[in-house]
GROMACS .gro file of C-alpha atoms in nm:
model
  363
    1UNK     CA    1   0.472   0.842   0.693
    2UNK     CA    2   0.081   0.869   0.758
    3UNK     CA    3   0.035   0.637   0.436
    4UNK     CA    4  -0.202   0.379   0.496
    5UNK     CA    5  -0.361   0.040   0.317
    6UNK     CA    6  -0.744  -0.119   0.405
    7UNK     CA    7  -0.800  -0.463   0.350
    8UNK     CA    8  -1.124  -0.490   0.235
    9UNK     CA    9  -1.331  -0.791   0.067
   10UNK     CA   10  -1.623  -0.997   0.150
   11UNK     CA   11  -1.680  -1.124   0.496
   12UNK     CA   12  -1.493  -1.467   0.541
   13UNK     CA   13  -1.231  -1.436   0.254
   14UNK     CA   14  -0.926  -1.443   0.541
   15UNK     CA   15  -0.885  -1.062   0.569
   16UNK     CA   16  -0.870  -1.093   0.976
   17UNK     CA   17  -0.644  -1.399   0.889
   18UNK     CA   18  -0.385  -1.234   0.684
   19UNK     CA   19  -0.388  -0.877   0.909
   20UNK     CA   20  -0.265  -1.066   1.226
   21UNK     CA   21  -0.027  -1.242   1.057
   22UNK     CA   22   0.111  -0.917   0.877
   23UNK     CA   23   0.099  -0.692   1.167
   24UNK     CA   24   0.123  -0.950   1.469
   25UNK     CA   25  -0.192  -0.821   1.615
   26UNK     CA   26  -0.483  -1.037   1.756
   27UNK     CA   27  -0.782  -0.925   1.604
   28UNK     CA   28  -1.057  -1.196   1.613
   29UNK     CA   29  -1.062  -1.383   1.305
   30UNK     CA   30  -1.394  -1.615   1.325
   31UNK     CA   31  -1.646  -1.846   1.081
   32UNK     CA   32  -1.915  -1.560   1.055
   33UNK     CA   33  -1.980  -1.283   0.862
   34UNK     CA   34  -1.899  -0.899   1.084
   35UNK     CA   35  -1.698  -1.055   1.337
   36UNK     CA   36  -1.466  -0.735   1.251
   37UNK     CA   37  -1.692  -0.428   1.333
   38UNK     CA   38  -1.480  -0.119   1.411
   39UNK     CA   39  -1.188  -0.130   1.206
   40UNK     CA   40  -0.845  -0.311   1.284
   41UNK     CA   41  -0.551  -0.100   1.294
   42UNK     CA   42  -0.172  -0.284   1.262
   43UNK     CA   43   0.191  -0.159   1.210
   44UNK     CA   44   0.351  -0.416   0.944
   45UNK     CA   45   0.694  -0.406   0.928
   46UNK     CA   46   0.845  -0.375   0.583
   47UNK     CA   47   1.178  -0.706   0.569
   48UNK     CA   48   1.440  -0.575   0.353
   49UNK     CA   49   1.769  -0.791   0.340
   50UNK     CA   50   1.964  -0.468   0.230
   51UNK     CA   51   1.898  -0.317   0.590
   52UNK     CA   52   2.020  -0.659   0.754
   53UNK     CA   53   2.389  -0.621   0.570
   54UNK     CA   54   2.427  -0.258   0.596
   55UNK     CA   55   2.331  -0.343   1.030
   56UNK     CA   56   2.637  -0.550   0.951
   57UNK     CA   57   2.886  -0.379   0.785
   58UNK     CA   58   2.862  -0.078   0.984
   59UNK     CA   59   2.786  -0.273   1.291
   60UNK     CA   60   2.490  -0.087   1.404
   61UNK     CA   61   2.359  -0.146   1.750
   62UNK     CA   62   2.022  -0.142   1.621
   63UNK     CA   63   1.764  -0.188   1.292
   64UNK     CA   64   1.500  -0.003   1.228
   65UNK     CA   65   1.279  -0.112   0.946
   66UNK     CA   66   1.019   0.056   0.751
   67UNK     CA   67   0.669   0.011   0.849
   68UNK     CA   68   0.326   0.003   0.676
   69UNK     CA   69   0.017   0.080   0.844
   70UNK     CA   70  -0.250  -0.170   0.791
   71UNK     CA   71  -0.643  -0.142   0.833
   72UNK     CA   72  -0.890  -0.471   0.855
   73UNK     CA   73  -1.181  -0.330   0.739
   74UNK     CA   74  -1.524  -0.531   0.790
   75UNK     CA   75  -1.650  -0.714   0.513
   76UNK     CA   76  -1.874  -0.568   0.202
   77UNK     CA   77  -2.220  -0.722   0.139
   78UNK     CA   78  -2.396  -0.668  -0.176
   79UNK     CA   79  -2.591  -0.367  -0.125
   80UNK     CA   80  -2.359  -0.219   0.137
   81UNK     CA   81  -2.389   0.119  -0.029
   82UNK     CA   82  -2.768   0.101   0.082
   83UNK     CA   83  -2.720   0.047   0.423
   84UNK     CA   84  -2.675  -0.318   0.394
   85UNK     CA   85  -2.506  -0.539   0.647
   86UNK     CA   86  -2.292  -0.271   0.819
   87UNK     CA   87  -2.301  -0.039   0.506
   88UNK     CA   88  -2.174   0.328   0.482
   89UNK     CA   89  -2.024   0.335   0.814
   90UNK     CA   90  -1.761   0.123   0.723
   91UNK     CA   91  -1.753   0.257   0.360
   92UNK     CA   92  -1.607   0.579   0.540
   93UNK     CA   93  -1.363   0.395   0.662
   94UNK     CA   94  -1.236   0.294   0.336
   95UNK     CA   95  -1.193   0.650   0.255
   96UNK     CA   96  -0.941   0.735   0.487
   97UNK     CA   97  -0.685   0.505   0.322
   98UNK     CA   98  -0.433   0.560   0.065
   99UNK     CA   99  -0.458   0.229  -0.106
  100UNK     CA  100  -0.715  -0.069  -0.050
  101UNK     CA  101  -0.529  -0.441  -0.049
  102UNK     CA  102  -0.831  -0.641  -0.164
  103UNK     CA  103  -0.870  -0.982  -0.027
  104UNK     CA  104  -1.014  -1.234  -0.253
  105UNK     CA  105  -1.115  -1.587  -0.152
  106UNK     CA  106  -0.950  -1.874  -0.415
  107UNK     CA  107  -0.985  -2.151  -0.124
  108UNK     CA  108  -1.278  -2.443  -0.149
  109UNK     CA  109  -1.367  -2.610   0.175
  110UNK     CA  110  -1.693  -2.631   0.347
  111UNK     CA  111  -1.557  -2.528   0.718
  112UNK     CA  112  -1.496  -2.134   0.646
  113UNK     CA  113  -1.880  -2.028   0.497
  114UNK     CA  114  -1.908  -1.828   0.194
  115UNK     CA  115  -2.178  -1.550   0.196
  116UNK     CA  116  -2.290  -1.642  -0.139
  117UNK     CA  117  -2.294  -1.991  -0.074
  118UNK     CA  118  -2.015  -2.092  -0.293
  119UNK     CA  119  -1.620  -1.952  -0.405
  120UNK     CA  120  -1.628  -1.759  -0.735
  121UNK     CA  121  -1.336  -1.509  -0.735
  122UNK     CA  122  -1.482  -1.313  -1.038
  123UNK     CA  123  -1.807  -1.282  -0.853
  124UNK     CA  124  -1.674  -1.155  -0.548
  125UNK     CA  125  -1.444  -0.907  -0.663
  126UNK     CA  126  -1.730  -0.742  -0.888
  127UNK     CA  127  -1.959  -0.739  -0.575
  128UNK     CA  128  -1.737  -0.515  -0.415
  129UNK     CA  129  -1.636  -0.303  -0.668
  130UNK     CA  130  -2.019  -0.252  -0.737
  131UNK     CA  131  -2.071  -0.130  -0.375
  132UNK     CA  132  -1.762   0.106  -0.446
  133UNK     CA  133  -1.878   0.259  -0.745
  134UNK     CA  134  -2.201   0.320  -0.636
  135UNK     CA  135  -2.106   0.474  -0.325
  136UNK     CA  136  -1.904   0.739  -0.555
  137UNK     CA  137  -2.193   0.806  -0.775
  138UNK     CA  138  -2.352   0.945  -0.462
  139UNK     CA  139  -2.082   1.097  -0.401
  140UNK     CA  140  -2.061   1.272  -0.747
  141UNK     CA  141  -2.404   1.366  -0.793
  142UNK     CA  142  -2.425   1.577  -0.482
  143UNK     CA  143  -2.075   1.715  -0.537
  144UNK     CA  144  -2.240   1.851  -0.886
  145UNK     CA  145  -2.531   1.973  -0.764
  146UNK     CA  146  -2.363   2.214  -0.526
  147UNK     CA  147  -2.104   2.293  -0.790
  148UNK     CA  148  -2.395   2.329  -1.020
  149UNK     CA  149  -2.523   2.622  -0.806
  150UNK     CA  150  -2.161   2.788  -0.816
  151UNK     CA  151  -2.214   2.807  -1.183
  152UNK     CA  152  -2.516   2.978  -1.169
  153UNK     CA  153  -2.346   3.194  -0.965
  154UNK     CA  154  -2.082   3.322  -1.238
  155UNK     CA  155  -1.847   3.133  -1.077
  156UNK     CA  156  -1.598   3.002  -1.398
  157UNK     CA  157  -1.405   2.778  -1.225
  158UNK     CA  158  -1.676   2.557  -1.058
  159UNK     CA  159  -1.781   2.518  -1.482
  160UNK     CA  160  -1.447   2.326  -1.526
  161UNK     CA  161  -1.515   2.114  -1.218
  162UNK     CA  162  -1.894   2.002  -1.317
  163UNK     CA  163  -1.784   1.891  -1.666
  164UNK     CA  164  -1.500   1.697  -1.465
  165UNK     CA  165  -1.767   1.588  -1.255
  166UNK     CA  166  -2.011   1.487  -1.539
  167UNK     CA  167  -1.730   1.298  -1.673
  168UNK     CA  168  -1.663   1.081  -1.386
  169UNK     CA  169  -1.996   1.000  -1.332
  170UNK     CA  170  -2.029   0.863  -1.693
  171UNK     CA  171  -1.743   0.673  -1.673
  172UNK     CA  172  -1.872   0.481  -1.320
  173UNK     CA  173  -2.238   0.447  -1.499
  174UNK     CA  174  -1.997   0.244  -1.762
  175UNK     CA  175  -1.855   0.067  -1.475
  176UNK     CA  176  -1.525   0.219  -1.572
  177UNK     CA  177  -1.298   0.173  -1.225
  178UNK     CA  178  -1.134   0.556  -1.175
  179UNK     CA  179  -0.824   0.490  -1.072
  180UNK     CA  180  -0.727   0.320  -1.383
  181UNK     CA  181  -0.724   0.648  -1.552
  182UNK     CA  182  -0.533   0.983  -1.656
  183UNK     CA  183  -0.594   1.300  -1.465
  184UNK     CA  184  -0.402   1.630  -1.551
  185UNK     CA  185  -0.293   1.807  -1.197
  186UNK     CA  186  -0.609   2.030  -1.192
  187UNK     CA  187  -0.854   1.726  -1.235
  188UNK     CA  188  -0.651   1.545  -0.965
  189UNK     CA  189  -0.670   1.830  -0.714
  190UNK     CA  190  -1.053   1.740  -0.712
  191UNK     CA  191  -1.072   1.425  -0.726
  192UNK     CA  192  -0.871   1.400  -0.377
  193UNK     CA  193  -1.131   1.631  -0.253
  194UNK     CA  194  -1.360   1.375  -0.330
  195UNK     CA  195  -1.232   1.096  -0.182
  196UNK     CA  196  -1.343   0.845  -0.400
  197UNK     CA  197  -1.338   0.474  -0.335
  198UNK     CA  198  -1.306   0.363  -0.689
  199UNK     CA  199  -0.964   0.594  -0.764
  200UNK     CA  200  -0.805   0.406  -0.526
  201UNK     CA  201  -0.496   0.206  -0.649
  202UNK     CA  202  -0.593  -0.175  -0.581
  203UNK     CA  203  -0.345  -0.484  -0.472
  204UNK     CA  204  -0.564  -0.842  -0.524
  205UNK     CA  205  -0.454  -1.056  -0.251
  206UNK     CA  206  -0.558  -1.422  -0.343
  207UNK     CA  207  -0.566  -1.589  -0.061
  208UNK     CA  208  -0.506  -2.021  -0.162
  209UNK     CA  209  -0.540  -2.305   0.090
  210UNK     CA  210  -0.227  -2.458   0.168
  211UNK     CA  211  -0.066  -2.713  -0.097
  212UNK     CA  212   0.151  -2.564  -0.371
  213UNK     CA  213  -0.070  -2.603  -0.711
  214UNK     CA  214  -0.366  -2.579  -0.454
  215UNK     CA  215  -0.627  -2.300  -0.603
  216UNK     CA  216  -0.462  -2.254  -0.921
  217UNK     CA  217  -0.757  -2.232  -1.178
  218UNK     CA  218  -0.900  -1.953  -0.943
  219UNK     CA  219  -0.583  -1.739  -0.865
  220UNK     CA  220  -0.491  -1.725  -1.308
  221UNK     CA  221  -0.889  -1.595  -1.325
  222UNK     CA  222  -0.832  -1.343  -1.061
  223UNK     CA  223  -0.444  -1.281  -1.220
  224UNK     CA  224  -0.612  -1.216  -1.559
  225UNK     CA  225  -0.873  -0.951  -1.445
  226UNK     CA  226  -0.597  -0.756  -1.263
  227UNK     CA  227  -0.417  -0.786  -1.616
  228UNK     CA  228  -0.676  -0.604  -1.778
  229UNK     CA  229  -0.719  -0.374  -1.495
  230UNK     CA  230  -0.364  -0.273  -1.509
  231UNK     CA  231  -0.344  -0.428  -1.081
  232UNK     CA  232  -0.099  -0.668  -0.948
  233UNK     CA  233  -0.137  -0.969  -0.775
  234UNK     CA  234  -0.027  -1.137  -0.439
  235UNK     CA  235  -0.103  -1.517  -0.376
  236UNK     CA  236  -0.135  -1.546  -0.018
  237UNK     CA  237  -0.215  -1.853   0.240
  238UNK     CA  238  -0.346  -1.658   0.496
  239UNK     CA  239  -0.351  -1.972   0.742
  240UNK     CA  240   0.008  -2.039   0.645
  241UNK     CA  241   0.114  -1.693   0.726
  242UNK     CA  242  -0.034  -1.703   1.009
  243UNK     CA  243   0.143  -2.014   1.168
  244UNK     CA  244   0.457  -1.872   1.015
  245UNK     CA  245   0.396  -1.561   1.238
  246UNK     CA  246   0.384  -1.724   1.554
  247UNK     CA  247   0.759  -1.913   1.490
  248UNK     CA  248   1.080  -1.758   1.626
  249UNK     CA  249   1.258  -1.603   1.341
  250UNK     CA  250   1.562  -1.879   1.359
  251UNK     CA  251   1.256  -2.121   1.290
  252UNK     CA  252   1.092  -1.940   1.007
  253UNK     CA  253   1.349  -1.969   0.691
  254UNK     CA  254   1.349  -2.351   0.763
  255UNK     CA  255   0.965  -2.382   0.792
  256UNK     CA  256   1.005  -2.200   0.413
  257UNK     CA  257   1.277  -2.434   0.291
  258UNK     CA  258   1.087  -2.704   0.373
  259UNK     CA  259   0.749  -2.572   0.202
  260UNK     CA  260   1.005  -2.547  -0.084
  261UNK     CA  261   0.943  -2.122  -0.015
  262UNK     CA  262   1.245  -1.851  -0.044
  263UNK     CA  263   1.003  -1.638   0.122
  264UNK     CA  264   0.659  -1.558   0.309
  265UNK     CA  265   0.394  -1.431   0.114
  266UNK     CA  266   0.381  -1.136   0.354
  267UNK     CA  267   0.709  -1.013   0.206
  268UNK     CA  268   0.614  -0.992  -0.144
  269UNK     CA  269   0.265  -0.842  -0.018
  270UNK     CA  270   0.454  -0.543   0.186
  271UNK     CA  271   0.702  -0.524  -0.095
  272UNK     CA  272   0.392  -0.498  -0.357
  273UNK     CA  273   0.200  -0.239  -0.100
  274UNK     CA  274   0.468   0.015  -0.115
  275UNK     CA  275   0.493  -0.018  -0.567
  276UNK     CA  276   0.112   0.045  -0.505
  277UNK     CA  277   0.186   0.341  -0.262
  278UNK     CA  278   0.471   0.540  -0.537
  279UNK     CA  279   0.729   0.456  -0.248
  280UNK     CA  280   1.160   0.389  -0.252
  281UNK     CA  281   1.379   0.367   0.013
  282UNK     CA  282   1.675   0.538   0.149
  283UNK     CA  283   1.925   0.453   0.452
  284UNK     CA  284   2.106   0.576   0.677
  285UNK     CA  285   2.328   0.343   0.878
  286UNK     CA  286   2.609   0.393   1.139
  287UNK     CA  287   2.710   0.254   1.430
  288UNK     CA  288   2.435   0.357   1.654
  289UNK     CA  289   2.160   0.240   1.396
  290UNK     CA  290   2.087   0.106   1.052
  291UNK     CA  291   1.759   0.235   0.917
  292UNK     CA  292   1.539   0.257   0.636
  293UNK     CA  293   1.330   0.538   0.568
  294UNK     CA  294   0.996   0.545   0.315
  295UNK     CA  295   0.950   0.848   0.078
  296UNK     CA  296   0.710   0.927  -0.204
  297UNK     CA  297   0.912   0.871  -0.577
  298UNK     CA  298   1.051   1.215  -0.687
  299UNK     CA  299   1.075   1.337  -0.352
  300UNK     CA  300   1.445   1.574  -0.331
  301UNK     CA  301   1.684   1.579  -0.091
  302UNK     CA  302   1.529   1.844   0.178
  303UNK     CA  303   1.201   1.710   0.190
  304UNK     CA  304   1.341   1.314   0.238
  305UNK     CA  305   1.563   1.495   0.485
  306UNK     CA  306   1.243   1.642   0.677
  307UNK     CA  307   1.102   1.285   0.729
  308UNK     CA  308   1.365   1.194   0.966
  309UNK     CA  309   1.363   1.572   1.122
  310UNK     CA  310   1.137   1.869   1.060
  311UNK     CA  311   1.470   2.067   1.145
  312UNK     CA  312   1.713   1.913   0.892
  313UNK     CA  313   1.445   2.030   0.636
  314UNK     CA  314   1.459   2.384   0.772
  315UNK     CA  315   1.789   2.406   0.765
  316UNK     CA  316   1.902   2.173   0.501
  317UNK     CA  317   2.256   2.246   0.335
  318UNK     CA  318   2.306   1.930   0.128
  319UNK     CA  319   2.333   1.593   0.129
  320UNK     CA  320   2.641   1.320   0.132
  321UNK     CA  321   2.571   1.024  -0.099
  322UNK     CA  322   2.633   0.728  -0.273
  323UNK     CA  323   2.423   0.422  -0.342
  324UNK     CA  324   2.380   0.088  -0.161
  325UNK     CA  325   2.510  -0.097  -0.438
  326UNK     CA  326   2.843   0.053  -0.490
  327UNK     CA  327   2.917   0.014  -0.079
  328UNK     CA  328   2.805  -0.405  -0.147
  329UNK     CA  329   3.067  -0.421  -0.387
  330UNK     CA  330   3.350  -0.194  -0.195
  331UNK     CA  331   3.270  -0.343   0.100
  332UNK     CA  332   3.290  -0.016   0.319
  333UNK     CA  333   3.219   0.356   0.331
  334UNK     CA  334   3.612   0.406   0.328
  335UNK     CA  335   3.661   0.273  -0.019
  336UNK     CA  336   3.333   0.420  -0.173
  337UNK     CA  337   3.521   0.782  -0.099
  338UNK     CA  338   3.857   0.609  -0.223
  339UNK     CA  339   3.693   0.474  -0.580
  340UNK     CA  340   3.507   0.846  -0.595
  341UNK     CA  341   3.180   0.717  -0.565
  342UNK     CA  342   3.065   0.954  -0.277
  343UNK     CA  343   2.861   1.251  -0.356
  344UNK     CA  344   2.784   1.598  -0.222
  345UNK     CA  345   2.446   1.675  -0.364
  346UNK     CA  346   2.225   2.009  -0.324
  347UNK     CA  347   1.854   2.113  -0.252
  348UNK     CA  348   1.734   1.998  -0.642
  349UNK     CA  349   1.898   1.664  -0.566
  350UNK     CA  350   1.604   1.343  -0.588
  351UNK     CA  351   1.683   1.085  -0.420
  352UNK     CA  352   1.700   0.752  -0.573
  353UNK     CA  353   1.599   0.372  -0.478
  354UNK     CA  354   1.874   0.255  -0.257
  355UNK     CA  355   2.042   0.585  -0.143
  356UNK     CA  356   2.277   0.591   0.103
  357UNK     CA  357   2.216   0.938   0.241
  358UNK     CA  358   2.388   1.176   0.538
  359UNK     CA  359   2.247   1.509   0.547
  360UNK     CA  360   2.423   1.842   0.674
  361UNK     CA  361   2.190   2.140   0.834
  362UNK     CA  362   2.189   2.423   1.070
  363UNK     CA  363   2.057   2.414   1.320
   0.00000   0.00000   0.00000
């Protein structure tokens, strides 16, 4: 897939906490600010009950889930677009993601220090955002003064992209986040050039203390900023996760049931991360394997078939199909082609949530 999410927030908010229990890594997670310096990188696998039923029904040797690739990125300080505590070096690395899973502390307690000396959810999340923004308006203003030149030049197009730029840079000084907005195709086009931090689609992780009304007052503040942000939000107990990681899965749903859970918080945070990311799924199950395969919304039926093969792209003739839901209720592929429901569908075909998918090609 190549897509990729960066956990970012201040240092100490349970960022390292929550990656090692999403990915299974071992990244040191400790009580001081920068214990993460070069950036974490994890596989999280996606859980999708649909994949566990179709492993059944066709009884597939093996399961193959889709995956997520996860970056801990070192906390933000105030002033971090300045230089300050490890600064730009790790804003680049929050560049090179698709999507940034912000981590925001909603936890009291006096053992995990606070780098402002006290929890205030609000507060935090505008520190970062700060550092973001700023770091674009660098960003901008050089990008326009080269374009600038370009103009001078006679060069008509780089006049559309300066007014774009001008734009964007008036709507940061307003402390306007960027991704929030519309772009037509051509203003999007530069603004991936760009690479900017604050058009970024955002996930708020709130990450509680254990206890099930625990944090409640500071997860609804952090629920009614994404609101008017247009974000979602995942509440998250990093430490709970993170003993739920370490149990054998036979142990896990009744560690849940007990908690009073139907499931982790790291399943509706993967599940969340790919709405962020524009993503469905599609399978493909048989005896040798049941799989599920991650493609971009809108994507048609040669280009999902090039994800599993660059040659089945190449030589794509069309694809067999027939939805996940209509095999559930026939109980096998046999009867989906008895009732009709199995379709032979052609290069403008898009592929839809759920898809049960074979494709023919040449070789």
């Amino acid at each position: 897939m190549g897509l990729c999410c960066g956990m970012i927030g201040l240092p100490n908010v349970g960022k390292t906490t929550i990656f090692n229990a999403l990915t299974g890594s071992g990244a040191l997670a400790a009580n001081y600010p920068f214990a993460t310096v070069d950036p974490n990188t994890g596989i999280a696998l996606v859980p999708d009950p649909r994949l566990i039923k179709l492993t059944e029904i066709f009884a597939s040797k093996k399961t193959t889930y889709s995956t997520l690739e996860v970056r801990d990125i070192a906390g933000l300080v105030e002033g971090a677009s300045k230089g300050e505590g490890l600064g730009n070096q790790f804003l680049g690395h929050i560049r090179e993601v698709d999507a940034l899973l912000h981590v925001v502390r909603c936890f009291q307690g006096t053992d995990v220090v606070h780098v402002s000396g006290g929890v205030d959810p609000l507060r935090d999340i505008g520190v970062i955002e700060t550092e973001l923004m700023l770091s674009d308006l660098e960003t901008l203003d050089r990008r326009k003064q080269k374009t600038e030149k370009k103009v001078r030049a006679g060069d008509k197009k780089a006049a559309f992209e300066v007014e774009f730029l001008a734009k964007l840079i008036g709507q940061l000084d307003k402390g306007e986040w960027l991704g929030n907005l519309p772009y037509t195709a051509e203003e999007q086009v530069i603004l991936t050039e760009c690479q900017l931090l604050s058009a970024k689609p955002v996930l708020f992780l709130a990450n509680v203390s254990e206890g099930k009304n625990a944090d409640d007052q500071m997860v609804q503040t952090v629920r009614d900023f994404a609101e008017k942000r247009g974000a979602r939000v995942v509440t998250i107990c990093g430490q709970l996760e993170a003993e739920l990681s370490t149990l054998p899965d036979s142990e896990r749903a009744d560690f849940l049931n007990e908690l009073g859970l139907t499931e982790s918080g790291l399943v509706r945070l993967t599940r969340e991360a790919y709405t962020l990311l524009d993503l469905i799924t599609f399978f493909t199950a048989g005896e040798v394997e049941s799989r599920a395969w991650p493609i971009s919304k809108g994507m048609k039926a040669p280009q999902a078939a090039g994800k599993i093969h660059s040659d089945m792209e190449r030589g794509f003739i069309r694809a067999e199909v027939y939805h996940y839901d209509d095999l559930l209720a026939c109980g096998s592929e046999a009867k989906v082609k008895e009732k009709g429901l199995f379709r032979l569908e052609g290069k403008d075909y898009i592929i839809k949530e759920a898809d049960m998918v074979y494709f023919r090609f040449n070789v």
